[in-house]
Tab-separated table of C-alpha atoms and ligand atoms in Angstrom:
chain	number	residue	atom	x	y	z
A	1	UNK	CA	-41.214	-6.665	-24.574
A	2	UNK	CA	-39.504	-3.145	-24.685
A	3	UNK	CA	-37.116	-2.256	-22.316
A	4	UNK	CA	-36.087	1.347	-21.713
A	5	UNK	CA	-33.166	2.888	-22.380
A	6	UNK	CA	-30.470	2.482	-19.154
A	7	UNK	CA	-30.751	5.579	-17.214
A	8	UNK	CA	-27.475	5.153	-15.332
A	9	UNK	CA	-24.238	6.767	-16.951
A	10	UNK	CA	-22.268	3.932	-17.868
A	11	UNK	CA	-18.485	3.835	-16.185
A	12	UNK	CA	-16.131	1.538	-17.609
A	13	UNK	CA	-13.254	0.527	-14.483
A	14	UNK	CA	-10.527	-1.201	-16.262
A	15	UNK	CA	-7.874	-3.331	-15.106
A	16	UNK	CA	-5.078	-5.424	-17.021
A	17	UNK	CA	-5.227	-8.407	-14.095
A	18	UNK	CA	-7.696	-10.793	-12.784
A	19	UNK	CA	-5.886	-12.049	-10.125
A	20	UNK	CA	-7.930	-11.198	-6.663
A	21	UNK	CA	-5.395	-8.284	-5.779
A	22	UNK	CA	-5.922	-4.970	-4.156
A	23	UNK	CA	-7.055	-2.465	-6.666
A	24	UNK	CA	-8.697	-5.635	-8.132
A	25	UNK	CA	-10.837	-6.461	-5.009
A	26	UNK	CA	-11.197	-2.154	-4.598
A	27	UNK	CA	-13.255	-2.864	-8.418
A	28	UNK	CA	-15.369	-5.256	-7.139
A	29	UNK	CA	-16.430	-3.628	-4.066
A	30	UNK	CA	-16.924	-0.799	-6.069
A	31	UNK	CA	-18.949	-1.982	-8.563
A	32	UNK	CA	-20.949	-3.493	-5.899
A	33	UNK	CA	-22.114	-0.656	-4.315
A	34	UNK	CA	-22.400	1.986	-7.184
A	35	UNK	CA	-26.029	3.588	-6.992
A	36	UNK	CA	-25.901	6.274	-9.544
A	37	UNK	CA	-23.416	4.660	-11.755
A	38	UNK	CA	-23.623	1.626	-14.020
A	39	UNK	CA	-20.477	-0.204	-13.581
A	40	UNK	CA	-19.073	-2.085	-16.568
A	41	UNK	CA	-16.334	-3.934	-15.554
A	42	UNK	CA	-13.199	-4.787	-18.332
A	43	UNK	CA	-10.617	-7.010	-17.672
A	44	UNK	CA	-7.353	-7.327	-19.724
A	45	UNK	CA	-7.645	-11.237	-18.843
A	46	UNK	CA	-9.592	-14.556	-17.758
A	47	UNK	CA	-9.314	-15.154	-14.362
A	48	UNK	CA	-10.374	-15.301	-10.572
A	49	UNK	CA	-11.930	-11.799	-10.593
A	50	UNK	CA	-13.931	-12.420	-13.793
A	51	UNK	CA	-15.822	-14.894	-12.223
A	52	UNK	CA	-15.980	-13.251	-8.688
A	53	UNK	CA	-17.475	-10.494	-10.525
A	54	UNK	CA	-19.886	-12.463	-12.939
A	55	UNK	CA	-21.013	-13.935	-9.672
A	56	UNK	CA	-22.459	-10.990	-8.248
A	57	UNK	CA	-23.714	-10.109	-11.509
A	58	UNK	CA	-21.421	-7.107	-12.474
A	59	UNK	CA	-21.426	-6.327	-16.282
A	60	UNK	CA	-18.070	-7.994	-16.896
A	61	UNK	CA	-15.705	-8.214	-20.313
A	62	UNK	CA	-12.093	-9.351	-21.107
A	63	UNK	CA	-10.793	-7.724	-23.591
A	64	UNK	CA	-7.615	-9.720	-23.865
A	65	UNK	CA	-3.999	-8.130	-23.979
A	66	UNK	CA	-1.491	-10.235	-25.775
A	67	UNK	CA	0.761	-12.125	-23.041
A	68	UNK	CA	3.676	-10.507	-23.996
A	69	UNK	CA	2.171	-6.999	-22.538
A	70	UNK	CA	0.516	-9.133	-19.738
A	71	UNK	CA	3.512	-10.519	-18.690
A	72	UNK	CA	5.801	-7.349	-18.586
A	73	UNK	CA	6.720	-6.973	-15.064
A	74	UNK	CA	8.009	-3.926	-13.788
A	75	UNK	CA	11.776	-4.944	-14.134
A	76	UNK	CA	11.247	-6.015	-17.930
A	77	UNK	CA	13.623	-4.527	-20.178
A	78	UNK	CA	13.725	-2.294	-23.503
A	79	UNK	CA	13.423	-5.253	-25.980
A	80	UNK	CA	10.585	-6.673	-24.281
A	81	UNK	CA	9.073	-3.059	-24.362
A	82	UNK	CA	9.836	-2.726	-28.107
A	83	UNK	CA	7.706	-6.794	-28.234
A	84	UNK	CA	5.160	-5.376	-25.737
A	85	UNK	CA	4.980	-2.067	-27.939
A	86	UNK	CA	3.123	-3.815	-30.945
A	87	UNK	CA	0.949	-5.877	-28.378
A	88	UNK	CA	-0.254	-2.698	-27.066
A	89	UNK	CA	-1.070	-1.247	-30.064
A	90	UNK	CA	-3.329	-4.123	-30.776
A	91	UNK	CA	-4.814	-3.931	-27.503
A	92	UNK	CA	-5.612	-0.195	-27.791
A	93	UNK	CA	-7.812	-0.927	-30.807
A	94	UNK	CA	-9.676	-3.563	-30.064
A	95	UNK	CA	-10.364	-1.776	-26.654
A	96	UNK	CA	-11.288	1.559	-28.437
A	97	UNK	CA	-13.912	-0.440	-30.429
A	98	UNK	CA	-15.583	-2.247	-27.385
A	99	UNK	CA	-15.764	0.780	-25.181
A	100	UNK	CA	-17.394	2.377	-28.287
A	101	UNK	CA	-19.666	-0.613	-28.444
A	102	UNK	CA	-20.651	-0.632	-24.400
A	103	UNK	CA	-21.889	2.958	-25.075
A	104	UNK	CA	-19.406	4.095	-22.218
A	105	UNK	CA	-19.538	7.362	-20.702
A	106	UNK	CA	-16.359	7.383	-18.383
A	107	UNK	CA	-13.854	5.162	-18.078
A	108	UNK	CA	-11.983	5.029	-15.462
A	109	UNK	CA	-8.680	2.759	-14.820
A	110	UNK	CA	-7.338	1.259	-11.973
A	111	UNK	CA	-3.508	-0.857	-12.566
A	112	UNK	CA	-0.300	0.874	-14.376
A	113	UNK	CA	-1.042	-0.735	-17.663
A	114	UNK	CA	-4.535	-0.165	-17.879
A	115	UNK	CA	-3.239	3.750	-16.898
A	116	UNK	CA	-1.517	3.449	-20.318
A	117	UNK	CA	-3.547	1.126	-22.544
A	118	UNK	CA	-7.239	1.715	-21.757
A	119	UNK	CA	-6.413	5.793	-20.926
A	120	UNK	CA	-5.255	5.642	-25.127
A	121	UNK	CA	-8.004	3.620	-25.978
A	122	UNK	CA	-10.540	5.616	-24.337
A	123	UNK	CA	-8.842	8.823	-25.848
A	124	UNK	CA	-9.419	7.638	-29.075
A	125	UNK	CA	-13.063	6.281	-28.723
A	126	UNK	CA	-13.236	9.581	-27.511
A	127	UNK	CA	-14.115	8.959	-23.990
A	128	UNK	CA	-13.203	11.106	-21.000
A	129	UNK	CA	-10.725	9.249	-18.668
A	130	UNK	CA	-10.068	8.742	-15.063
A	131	UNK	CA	-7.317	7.521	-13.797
A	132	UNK	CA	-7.808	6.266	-10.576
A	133	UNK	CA	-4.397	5.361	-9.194
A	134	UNK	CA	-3.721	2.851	-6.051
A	135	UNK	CA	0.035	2.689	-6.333
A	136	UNK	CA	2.740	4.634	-5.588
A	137	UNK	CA	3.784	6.044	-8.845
A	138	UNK	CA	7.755	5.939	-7.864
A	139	UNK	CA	10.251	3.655	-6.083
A	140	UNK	CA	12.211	0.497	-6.598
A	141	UNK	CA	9.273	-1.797	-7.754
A	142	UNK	CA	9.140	0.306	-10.548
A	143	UNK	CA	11.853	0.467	-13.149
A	144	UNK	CA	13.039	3.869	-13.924
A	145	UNK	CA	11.436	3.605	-17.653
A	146	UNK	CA	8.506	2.051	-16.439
A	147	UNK	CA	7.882	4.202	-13.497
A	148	UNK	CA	8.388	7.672	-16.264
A	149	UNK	CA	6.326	6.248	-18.475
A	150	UNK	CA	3.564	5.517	-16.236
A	151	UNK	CA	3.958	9.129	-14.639
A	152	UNK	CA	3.973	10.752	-17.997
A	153	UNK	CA	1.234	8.560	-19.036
A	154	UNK	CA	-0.746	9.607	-16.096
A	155	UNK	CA	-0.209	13.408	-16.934
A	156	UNK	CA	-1.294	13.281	-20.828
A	157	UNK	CA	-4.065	11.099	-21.018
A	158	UNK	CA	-6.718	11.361	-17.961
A	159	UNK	CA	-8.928	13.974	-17.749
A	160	UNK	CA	-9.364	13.790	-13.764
A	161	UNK	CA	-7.519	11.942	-11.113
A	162	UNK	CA	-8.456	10.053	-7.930
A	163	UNK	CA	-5.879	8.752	-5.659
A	164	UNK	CA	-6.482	6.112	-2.648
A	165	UNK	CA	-4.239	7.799	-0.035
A	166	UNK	CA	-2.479	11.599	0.194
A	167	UNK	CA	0.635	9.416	-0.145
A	168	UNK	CA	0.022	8.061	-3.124
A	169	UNK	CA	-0.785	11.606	-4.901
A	170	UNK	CA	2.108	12.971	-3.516
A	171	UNK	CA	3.651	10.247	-5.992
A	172	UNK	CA	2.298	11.881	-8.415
A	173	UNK	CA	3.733	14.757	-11.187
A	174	UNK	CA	2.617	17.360	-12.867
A	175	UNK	CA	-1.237	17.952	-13.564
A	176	UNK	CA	-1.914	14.401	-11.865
A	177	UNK	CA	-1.152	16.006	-8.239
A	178	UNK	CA	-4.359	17.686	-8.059
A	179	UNK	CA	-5.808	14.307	-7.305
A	180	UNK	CA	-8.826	13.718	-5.400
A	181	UNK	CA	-7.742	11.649	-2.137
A	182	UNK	CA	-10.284	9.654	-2.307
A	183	UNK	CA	-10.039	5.750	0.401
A	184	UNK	CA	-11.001	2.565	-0.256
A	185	UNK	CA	-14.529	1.109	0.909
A	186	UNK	CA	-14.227	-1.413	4.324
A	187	UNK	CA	-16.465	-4.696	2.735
A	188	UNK	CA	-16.260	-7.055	5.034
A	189	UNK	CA	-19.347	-9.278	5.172
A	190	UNK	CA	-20.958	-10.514	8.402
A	191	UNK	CA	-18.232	-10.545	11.164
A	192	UNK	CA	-18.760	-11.967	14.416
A	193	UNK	CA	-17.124	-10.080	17.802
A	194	UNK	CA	-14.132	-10.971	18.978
A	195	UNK	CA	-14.528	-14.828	20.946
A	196	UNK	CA	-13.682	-14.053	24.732
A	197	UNK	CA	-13.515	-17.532	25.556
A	198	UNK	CA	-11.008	-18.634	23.150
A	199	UNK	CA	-6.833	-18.175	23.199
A	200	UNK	CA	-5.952	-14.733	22.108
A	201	UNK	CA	-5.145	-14.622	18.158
A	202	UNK	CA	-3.456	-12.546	15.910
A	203	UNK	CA	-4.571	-12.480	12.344
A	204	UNK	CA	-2.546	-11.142	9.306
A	205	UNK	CA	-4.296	-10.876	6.021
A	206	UNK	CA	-3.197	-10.262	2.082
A	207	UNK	CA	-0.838	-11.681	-0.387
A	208	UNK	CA	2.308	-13.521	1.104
A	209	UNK	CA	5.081	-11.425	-0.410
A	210	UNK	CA	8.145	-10.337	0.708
A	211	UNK	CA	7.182	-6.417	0.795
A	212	UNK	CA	3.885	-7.243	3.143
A	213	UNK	CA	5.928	-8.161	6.117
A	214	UNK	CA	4.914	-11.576	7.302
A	215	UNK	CA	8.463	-12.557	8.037
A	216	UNK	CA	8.617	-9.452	10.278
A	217	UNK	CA	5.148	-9.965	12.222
A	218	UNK	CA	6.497	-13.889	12.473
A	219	UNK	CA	9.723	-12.578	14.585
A	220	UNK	CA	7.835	-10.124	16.458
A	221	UNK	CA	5.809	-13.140	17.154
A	222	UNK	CA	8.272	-14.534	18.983
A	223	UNK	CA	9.578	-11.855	20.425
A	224	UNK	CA	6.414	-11.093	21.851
A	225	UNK	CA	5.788	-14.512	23.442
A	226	UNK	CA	9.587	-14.556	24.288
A	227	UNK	CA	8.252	-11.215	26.685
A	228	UNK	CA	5.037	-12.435	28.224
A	229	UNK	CA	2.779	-12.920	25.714
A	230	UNK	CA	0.084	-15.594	26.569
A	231	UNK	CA	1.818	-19.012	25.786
A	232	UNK	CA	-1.326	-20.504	23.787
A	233	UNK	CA	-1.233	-16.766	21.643
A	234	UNK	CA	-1.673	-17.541	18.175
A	235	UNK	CA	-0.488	-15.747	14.690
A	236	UNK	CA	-2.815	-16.589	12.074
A	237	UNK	CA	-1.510	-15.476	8.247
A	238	UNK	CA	-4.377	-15.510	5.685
A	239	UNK	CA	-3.349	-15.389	1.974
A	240	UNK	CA	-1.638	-16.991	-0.745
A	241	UNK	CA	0.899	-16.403	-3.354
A	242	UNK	CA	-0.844	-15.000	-5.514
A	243	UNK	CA	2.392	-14.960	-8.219
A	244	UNK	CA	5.009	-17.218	-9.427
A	245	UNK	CA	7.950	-15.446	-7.788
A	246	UNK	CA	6.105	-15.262	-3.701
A	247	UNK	CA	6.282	-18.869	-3.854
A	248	UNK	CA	9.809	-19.242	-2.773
A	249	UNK	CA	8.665	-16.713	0.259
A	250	UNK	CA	6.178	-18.208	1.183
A	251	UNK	CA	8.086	-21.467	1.269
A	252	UNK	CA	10.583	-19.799	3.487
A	253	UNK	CA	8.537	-18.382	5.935
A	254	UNK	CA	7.642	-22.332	6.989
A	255	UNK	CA	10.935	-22.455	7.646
A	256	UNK	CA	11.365	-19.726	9.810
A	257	UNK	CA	8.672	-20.778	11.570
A	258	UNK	CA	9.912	-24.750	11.554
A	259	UNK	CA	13.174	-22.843	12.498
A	260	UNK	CA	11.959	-21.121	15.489
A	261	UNK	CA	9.746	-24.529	16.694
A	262	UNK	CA	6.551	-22.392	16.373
A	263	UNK	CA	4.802	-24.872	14.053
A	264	UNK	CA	2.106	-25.269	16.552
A	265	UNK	CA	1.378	-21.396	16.894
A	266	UNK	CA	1.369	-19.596	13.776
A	267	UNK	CA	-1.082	-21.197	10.851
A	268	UNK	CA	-0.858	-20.864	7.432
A	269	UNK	CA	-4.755	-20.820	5.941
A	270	UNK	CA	-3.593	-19.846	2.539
A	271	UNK	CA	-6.119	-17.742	0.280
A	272	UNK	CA	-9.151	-17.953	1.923
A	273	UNK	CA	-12.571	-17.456	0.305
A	274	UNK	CA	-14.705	-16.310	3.457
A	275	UNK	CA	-12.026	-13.018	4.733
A	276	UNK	CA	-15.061	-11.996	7.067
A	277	UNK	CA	-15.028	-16.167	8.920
A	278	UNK	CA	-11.245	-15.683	9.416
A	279	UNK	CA	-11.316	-12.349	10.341
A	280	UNK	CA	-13.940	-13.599	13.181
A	281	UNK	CA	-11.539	-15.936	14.557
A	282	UNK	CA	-9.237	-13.416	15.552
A	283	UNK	CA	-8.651	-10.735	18.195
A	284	UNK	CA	-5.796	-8.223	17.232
A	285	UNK	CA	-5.206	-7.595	13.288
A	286	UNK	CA	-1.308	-6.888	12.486
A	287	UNK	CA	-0.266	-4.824	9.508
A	288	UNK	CA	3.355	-4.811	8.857
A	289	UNK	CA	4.063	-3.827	4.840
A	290	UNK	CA	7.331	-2.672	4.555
A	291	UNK	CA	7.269	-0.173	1.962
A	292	UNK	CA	4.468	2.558	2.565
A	293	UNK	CA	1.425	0.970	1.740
A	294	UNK	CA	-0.685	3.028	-0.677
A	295	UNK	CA	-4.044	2.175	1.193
A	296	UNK	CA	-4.243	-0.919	3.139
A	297	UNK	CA	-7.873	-2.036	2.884
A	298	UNK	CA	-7.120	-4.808	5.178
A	299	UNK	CA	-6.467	-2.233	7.979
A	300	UNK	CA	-9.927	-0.416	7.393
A	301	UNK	CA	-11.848	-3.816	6.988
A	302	UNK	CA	-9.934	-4.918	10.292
A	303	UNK	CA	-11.650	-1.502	12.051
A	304	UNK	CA	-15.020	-1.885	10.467
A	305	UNK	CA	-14.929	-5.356	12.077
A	306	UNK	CA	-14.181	-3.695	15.810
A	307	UNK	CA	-10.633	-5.578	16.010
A	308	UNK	CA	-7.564	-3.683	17.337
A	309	UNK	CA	-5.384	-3.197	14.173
A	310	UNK	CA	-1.594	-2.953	14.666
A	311	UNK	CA	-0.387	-1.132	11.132
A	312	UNK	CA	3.326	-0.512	9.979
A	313	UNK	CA	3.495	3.219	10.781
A	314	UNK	CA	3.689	4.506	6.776
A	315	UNK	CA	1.382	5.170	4.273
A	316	UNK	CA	-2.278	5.526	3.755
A	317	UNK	CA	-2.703	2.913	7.138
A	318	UNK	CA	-0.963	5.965	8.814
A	319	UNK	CA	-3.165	8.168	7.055
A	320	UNK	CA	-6.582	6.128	8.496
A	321	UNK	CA	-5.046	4.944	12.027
A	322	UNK	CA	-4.290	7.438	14.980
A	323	UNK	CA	-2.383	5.942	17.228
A	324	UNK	CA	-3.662	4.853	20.288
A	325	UNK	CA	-7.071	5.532	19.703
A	326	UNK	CA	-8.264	4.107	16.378
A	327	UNK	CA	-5.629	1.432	16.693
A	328	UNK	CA	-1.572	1.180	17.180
A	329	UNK	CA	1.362	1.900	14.611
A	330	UNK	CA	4.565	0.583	14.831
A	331	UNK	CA	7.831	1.526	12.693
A	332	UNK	CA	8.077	-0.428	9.310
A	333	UNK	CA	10.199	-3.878	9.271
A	334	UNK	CA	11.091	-3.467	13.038
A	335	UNK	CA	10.161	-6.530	14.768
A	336	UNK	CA	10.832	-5.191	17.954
A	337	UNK	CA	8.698	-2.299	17.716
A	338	UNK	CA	5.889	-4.749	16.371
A	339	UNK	CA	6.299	-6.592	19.351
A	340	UNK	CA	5.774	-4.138	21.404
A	341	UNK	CA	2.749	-3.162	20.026
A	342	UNK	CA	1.735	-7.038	20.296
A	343	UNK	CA	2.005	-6.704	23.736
A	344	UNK	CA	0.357	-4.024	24.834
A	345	UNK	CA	-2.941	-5.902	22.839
A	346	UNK	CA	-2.351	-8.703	25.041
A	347	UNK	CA	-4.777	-6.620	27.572
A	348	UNK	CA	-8.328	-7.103	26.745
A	349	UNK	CA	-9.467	-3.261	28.087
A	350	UNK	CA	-6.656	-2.257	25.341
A	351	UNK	CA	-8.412	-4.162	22.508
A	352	UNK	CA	-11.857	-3.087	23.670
A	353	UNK	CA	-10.777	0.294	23.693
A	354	UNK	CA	-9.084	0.341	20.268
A	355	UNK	CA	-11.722	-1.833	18.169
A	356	UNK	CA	-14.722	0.485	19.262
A	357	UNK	CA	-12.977	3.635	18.505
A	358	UNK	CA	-11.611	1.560	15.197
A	359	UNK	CA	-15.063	0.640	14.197
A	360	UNK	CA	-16.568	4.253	14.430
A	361	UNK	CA	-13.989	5.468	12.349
A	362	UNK	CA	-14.380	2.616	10.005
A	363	UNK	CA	-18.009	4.107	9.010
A	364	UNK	CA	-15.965	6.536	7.057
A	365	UNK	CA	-14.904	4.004	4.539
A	366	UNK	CA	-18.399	2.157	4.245
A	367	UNK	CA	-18.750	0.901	0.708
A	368	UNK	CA	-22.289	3.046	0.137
A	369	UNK	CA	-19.892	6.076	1.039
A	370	UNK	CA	-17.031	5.367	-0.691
A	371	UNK	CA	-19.454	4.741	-3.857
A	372	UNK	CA	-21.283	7.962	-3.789
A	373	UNK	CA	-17.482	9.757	-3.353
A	374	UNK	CA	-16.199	7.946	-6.334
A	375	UNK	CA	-19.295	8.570	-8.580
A	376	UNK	CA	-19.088	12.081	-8.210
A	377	UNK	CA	-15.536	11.815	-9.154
A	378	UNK	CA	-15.959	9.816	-11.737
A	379	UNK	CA	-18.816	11.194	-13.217
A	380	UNK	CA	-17.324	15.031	-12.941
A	381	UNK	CA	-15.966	14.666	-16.019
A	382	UNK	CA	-19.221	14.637	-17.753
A	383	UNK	CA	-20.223	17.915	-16.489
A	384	UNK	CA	-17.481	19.553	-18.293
B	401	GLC	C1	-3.313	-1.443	-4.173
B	401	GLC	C2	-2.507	-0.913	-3.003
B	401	GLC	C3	-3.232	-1.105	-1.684
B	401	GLC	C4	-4.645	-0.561	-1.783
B	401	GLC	C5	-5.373	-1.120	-3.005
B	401	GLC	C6	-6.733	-0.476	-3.231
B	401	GLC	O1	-3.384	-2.835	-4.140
B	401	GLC	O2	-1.237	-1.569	-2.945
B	401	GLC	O3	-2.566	-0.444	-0.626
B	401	GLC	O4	-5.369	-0.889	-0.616
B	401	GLC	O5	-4.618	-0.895	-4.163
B	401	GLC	O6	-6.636	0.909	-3.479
C-alpha cells in the first residue's frame, strides 16, 4: 500500500513541560481542533500531557532537556545558568535534528524555555519560528536575568508573534510588540445547565497556588455568608498542586478553612479529570488571580458553559468580561470586593442574566475559531 504524501503543512508547538498547565492544556486544545494544519506536538519531557495528547491521537515527541535546564526555575541563579548553559546546548541539537527529521514547516513555541531553546533550534534547522507567548514577559516571577533574556530572546529569534491577551503583548519589547492578540479556545466538553434544585455553589478552577487567589475567594466566602449569603452556599475549589512548592499552600488553605469552621462548605476535589462534570455542579464560577492573569481560559470555558463568572478585574479576564453583562469583575486580592460580587450572584435572575450573555460571547473563543485564527498566524510565515 502507498500512501500519499501529507498535504497539511506540518506545525511543530513546543513546550519544555508536561505537566497539565495552561499554555500546556492551550496545546492540546489546539492541536485538537487544527483543520488546515498538521499539529506535531514536542515536549521537552515525559509526563501527564504526553499521554493526554497520545490519547487523542496527536503526533506527540519528547525530545528530552537535561534536568538541570528542566529544573531552572525562574529565581535560579548565574551558576545554575552557566550548568543549564551546556544542557541547552545539547538540547538545541538534538532538537534541530528531529524537527529536521519531522519535515516541519513552522514551529511554533509556547513556555519561556521553549521561547529560547526550540526558537535556536528551529533557527538552525532552518525553520521559521513563532513564538506564541502566554505569559507576561515582566514582573516578579521572573528574575531580572531571566525575564531579559527571555525578552531579548523573544526579539532575535521568532519570525512572527502571537500573544493570548493585549496585556500580555504590551509585555512585550521591541519587534515582539507587533504581536497578534490572538485568545485562547473555550473546550469544555458536554456541560449540563446550572441544577435549580440543588444549594447554590460556587466553583473555582486551576492550579492551587498562591498567585491564583483561592485564599482570597475562601475569605470572601465567608464574608459573603457572614452578609446573607444562603447558609447551605457552597465553594467548590477544583485543582491540585501541580508543583513541589504549592504544596505547603495548599496545605494551608485547609487550615484556613478548619480555622474559620467552614469544613462542611468549601470542598477540596483536587485535580479533577472530567473539568466539564465539575463545572456542571456549579452555579457561579469565581476568578480571583492576583497578579493580572495573561488569559484565564477558565473564565472563557466558565462563559461557554452559561455560568455567571466572577473574574479578578486585571488582565486578559478583563479583556474577555464586561462587567455586568458578560459576567462581574471585582478588584484583585480584595476579599471584600469579591464578596460583594458573591452576593449579588446569590439572585438567580442575576445569574440567568449573566451566563446567557456569557455564553454568546463565549462563541468567540470556540476551539474551531480559535484554530482557524492561529493557523493563519502560524502558517503566515510561510507565505513570506
Ligand atoms: C498561561 C497563562 C494563562 C493562559 C494560558 C493559555 O498558563 O498564565 O492565563 O490562559 O497560558 O494561554
Amino acid at each position: 500500500m502507498t500512501t500519499g504524501p501529507d498535504p497539511l503543512p506540518r506545525i511543530a508547538l513546543v513546550t519544555h513541560s508536561a505537566a497539565p498547565s495552561g499554555a500546556e492544556l492551550f496545546v492540546l486544545r489546539v492541536a485538537r481542533a487544527a483543520h488546515r494544519m498538521h499539529p506535531v506536538v514536542i515536549v521537552g519531557e515525559d509526563g501527564p500531557l504526553v499521554a493526554m495528547l497520545r490519547a487523542h491521537d496527536i503526533e506527540t515527541v519528547v525530545v528530552p532537556l537535561a534536568t538541570s535546564v528542566r529544573n531552572r526555575t525562574a529565581r535560579s541563579g548565574l551558576r545554575s545558568a552557566m550548568r543549564a548553559a551546556t544542557g541547552t546546548t545539547r538540547a538545541v541539537r538534538s532538537l534541530a535534528k528531529t524537527l529536521t527529521g519531522l519535515r516541519i514547516d513552522v514551529v511554533t513555541t509556547h513556555s519561556a524555555k521553549a521561547h529560547v531553546y526550540a526558537a535556536v533550534a528551529a533557527r538552525l534547522a532552518g525553520i521559521a519560528v513563532v513564538a506564541h507567548v502566554h505569559d507576561v514577559a515582566t514582573g516578579e516571577h521572573l528574575s531580572r536575568m531571566n525575564g531579559s533574556v527571555l525578552r531579548t530572546a523573544l526579539n532575535v529569534a521568532p519570525h512572527h508573534h502571537v500573544a493570548n491577551s493585549a496585556l500580555t503583548r504590551s509585555s512585550l519589547t521591541g519587534r515582539a510588540r507587533r504581536a497578534a492578540v490572538v485568545g485562547c479556545p473555550a473546550d469544555i466538553g458536554v456541560v449540563r445547565h446550572a441544577p435549580d434544585d440543588t444549594p447554590l455553589e460556587f466553583g473555582m478552577f486551576g492550579r492551587v497556588t498562591s498567585w491564583k487567589g483561592q485564599a482570597i475567594a475562601i475569605e470572601a466566602f465567608a464574608l459573603a455568608l457572614a452578609d446573607g449569603l444562603p447558609e447551605d452556599a457552597r465553594l467548590r475549589i477544583v485543582g491540585g498542586a501541580l508543583f513541589d512548592e504549592d504544596a505547603a499552600y495548599a496545605a494551608a488553605l485547609r487550615e484556613q478553612v478548619a480555622a474559620l469552621g467552614m469544613q462542611d462548605r468549601v470542598v477540596f476535589r483536587g485535580h479533577v479529570a472530567d473539568v466539564a462534570a465539575e463545572l456542571s455542579a456549579c452555579h457561579v464560577v469565581v476568578h480571583a488571580s492576583l497578579r493580572p492573569e495573561p488569559f484565564g481560559q477558565v473564565v472563557v470555558e466558565a462563559m461557554a458553559a452559561g455560568r455567571a463568572v466572577i473574574a479578578a478585574d486585571a488582565g486578559g479576564p478583563a479583556e474577555v468580561v464586561d462587567h455586568d453583562r458578560t459576567g462581574l469583575l471585582a478588584s484583585p486580592g480584595d476579599p471584600r470586593a469579591l464578596a460583594d460580587m458573591m452576593l449579588r450572584t446569590a439572585d438567580p435572575d442575576t445569574r440567568s442574566r449573566l451566563g446567557t450573555a456569557a455564553r454568546a460571547e463565549a462563541e468567540r473563543y470556540r476551539p474551531e475559531r480559535i484554530a482557524e485564527e492561529l493557523e493563519r498566524e502560524y502558517l503566515s510565515v510561510l507565505a513570506r
